[in-house]
Amino acid sequence: DVKVTQSSRYLVKRTGEKVFLECVQDMDHENMFWYRQDPGLGLRLIYFSYDVKMKEKGDIPEGYSVSREKKERFSLILESASTNQTSMYLCASSSRVTGLNEGTQYFGPGTRLLVL
Amino acid sequence: AQSVTQLDSQVPVFEEAPVELRCNYSSSVSVYLFWYVQYPNQGLQLLLKYLSGSTLVKGINGFEAEFNKSQTSFHLRKPSVHISDTAEYFCAVRRLGGATNKLIFGTGTLLAVQP
């Protein structure tokens, strides 16, 4: 079974703090994703990575950055947390899309972040 | 570009009743379609997916969905729900082919099963 873990289930930070959210997958997946989930808005893609040290912006990258130094780990960084970044953050991973593999995404349990 | 519409934000239903959660999509190219379920305080779990072939797709926990290309719909159904089916359900789409597997999600439907 695919396992995607996130470092914290709940996190409380203050405005202006630098915040790191960590995600680790154990299936040797090439692709990793960070989403934020807000009521009434569904999931929105922040960043994704298709290889080590490679990243692409998603739909809402402003105020976030990412790091992928190792294949199994994908970090989301809030350089200076703001109250409007209070949300649920979900990490996902998938294998690379090939002719035989459509790259189904598998999700971690999420981190609920509260910025005060 | 693709988009997904889940018209019902909440669907209340009594236990053992049938349920249908609606999903419509918009795309100028062929797509793959997915339903994910999120139980309270958990991440998303894949329920079922349509890639090609038979338009009726069966998933876990007794759910099924039917792909209707002419109506651009992928509605999720279960003939008899249980209390444990209470969760939020997300429909998602991604384009066929292409180098990436980015998903576009709907806004979700909360299924509230009452005794």
XYZ file of C-alpha atoms in Angstrom:
231
model
C 0.000 0.000 0.000
C 1.085 3.533 -0.748
C 1.900 5.496 2.352
C 2.076 9.276 2.405
C 2.819 10.837 5.768
C 2.766 14.439 6.890
C 4.848 15.648 9.784
C 2.061 17.237 11.805
C -1.711 16.784 11.997
C -2.258 20.128 13.719
C -0.052 23.194 13.834
C -0.505 26.610 15.434
C 1.791 29.438 14.346
C 1.953 33.202 14.736
C 1.769 35.764 11.961
C 5.185 36.372 10.435
C 6.677 33.024 11.449
C 8.398 30.806 8.914
C 6.520 27.513 8.684
C 7.672 24.191 7.290
C 5.251 21.428 6.363
C 6.870 18.101 5.572
C 5.594 15.253 3.438
C 7.189 11.836 2.950
C 6.137 9.014 0.631
C 7.453 5.470 0.602
C 6.517 4.329 -2.908
C 9.403 5.803 -4.882
C 6.971 8.124 -6.655
C 8.375 10.739 -9.008
C 5.514 13.238 -8.626
C 4.532 15.029 -5.448
C 1.903 17.704 -4.842
C 0.826 20.247 -2.243
C -2.806 21.353 -2.033
C -4.730 23.543 0.310
C -8.317 22.727 1.170
C -10.835 25.374 2.211
C -14.583 25.008 2.795
C -16.555 25.692 -0.350
C -13.430 25.891 -2.496
C -12.365 22.259 -2.648
C -8.694 21.478 -3.181
C -6.424 23.937 -4.924
C -2.943 23.082 -6.149
C -0.143 25.160 -4.637
C 2.975 23.523 -6.108
C 4.004 20.232 -7.547
C 7.285 18.485 -8.243
C 7.996 15.903 -10.913
C 11.547 15.087 -9.871
C 14.186 15.909 -7.295
C 14.945 19.643 -7.318
C 12.242 20.202 -9.953
C 9.087 22.167 -9.166
C 6.257 23.912 -10.900
C 3.754 26.447 -9.648
C 0.187 25.381 -9.276
C -2.869 27.600 -9.208
C -2.175 29.472 -5.958
C 1.613 29.647 -5.337
C 1.700 33.147 -3.857
C 3.125 33.210 -0.334
C 4.509 29.679 -0.589
C 7.689 27.977 -1.714
C 8.716 24.327 -1.868
C 11.785 22.177 -1.581
C 12.507 18.713 -2.886
C 16.046 17.648 -2.067
C 15.265 13.929 -1.885
C 12.841 11.902 -3.950
C 10.727 10.791 -0.994
C 10.358 14.188 0.689
C 8.531 17.325 -0.415
C 8.418 20.361 1.852
C 6.033 23.304 1.739
C 7.374 26.549 3.172
C 5.409 29.570 4.290
C 8.078 32.262 4.335
C 6.051 34.624 6.534
C 2.793 33.109 7.695
C -0.348 35.186 7.460
C -3.837 34.612 8.850
C -5.228 33.986 5.371
C -2.999 30.917 5.168
C -4.993 29.223 7.915
C -6.177 26.103 6.136
C -5.914 22.354 5.716
C -2.830 21.357 3.730
C -2.767 18.059 1.863
C 0.195 16.358 0.281
C -0.106 13.758 -2.491
C 2.226 11.615 -4.530
C 1.991 9.593 -7.732
C 4.115 7.705 -10.156
C 5.111 9.349 -13.397
C 2.522 9.286 -16.176
C 3.408 6.690 -18.801
C 1.541 4.749 -21.441
C 0.674 2.097 -18.869
C 0.233 4.256 -15.805
C -2.177 7.162 -15.519
C -0.552 8.412 -12.325
C -3.279 8.139 -9.699
C -2.570 10.488 -6.791
C -2.400 9.169 -3.227
C -2.957 11.554 -0.342
C -1.558 12.032 3.136
C -3.765 12.676 6.200
C -3.390 16.447 6.017
C -2.038 19.181 8.292
C -4.510 21.629 9.774
C -2.646 24.930 10.168
C -3.919 27.801 12.280
C -2.111 31.120 11.959
C -2.857 33.563 14.774
C -8.683 23.994 -19.465
C -10.831 21.683 -17.413
C -13.349 22.446 -14.687
C -15.541 20.404 -12.364
C -18.918 21.310 -10.887
C -20.463 19.614 -7.902
C -23.793 21.345 -7.616
C -24.761 19.929 -4.226
C -22.693 21.135 -1.312
C -24.612 18.914 1.104
C -26.775 15.839 0.630
C -28.717 14.601 3.671
C -30.051 11.050 3.396
C -31.475 8.409 5.697
C -29.612 5.206 6.385
C -30.338 2.397 3.865
C -31.685 4.883 1.299
C -30.087 5.232 -2.150
C -27.963 8.252 -2.944
C -26.587 10.007 -6.004
C -23.876 12.660 -5.826
C -23.673 14.738 -8.970
C -20.553 15.728 -10.864
C -20.352 17.573 -14.166
C -17.167 18.520 -15.933
C -16.076 20.784 -18.745
C -13.182 20.022 -21.060
C -12.256 20.483 -24.697
C -10.167 17.289 -24.617
C -10.703 13.770 -23.366
C -10.342 13.306 -19.639
C -9.838 10.847 -16.833
C -12.335 11.116 -13.964
C -11.973 10.342 -10.285
C -14.012 10.279 -7.106
C -12.240 10.681 -3.786
C -13.731 10.393 -0.284
C -12.570 12.262 2.808
C -13.699 10.944 6.166
C -13.670 13.389 9.098
C -10.170 14.546 9.995
C -8.514 12.389 7.374
C -6.884 12.795 3.981
C -8.453 11.855 0.663
C -8.916 8.226 -0.337
C -9.514 7.099 -3.913
C -13.029 5.728 -4.297
C -13.012 4.927 -8.014
C -11.729 6.151 -11.356
C -12.726 6.132 -14.996
C -9.876 5.814 -17.467
C -11.439 4.096 -20.472
C -13.647 1.152 -21.415
C -16.919 0.418 -19.650
C -18.717 3.579 -18.642
C -19.942 2.003 -15.401
C -17.166 1.954 -12.855
C -17.329 0.123 -9.546
C -15.343 1.307 -6.562
C -14.812 0.519 -2.931
C -17.509 0.385 -0.251
C -20.288 -0.425 -2.738
C -20.068 2.833 -4.687
C -20.270 3.070 -8.450
C -20.213 5.868 -11.003
C -21.307 6.205 -14.591
C -19.406 8.209 -17.181
C -21.739 9.973 -19.598
C -19.776 11.719 -22.312
C -22.741 13.377 -23.998
C -23.859 14.941 -20.710
C -20.282 15.449 -19.463
C -21.238 13.863 -16.173
C -19.750 11.353 -13.758
C -22.357 10.889 -11.029
C -21.609 8.723 -8.003
C -24.248 6.302 -6.697
C -24.826 3.849 -3.905
C -28.028 1.792 -3.616
C -28.073 1.709 0.199
C -25.980 3.990 2.405
C -24.665 3.388 5.913
C -23.907 5.791 8.720
C -20.220 5.131 8.046
C -20.564 6.664 4.563
C -20.859 10.097 6.148
C -17.961 11.984 4.590
C -17.070 14.595 2.009
C -16.857 13.415 -1.576
C -14.749 15.094 -4.244
C -14.970 14.663 -7.982
C -11.786 15.363 -9.947
C -10.735 15.451 -13.574
C -7.506 15.515 -15.492
C -6.781 15.619 -19.154
C -5.966 12.481 -21.078
C -2.361 12.268 -22.159
C -0.018 15.099 -21.379
C 3.122 14.904 -19.302
C 1.608 15.802 -15.958
C -1.227 14.373 -13.907
C -2.494 17.552 -12.299
C -6.027 17.158 -11.004
C -8.812 19.717 -11.043
C -11.159 19.183 -8.116
C -14.772 20.080 -7.552
C -15.791 21.910 -4.399
C -16.980 18.748 -2.700
C -20.291 17.303 -1.510
C -20.891 16.504 2.131
C -22.917 13.308 2.445
C -24.708 13.287 5.796
C -26.303 9.931 6.568
C -28.931 10.056 9.296
C -30.297 7.100 11.285
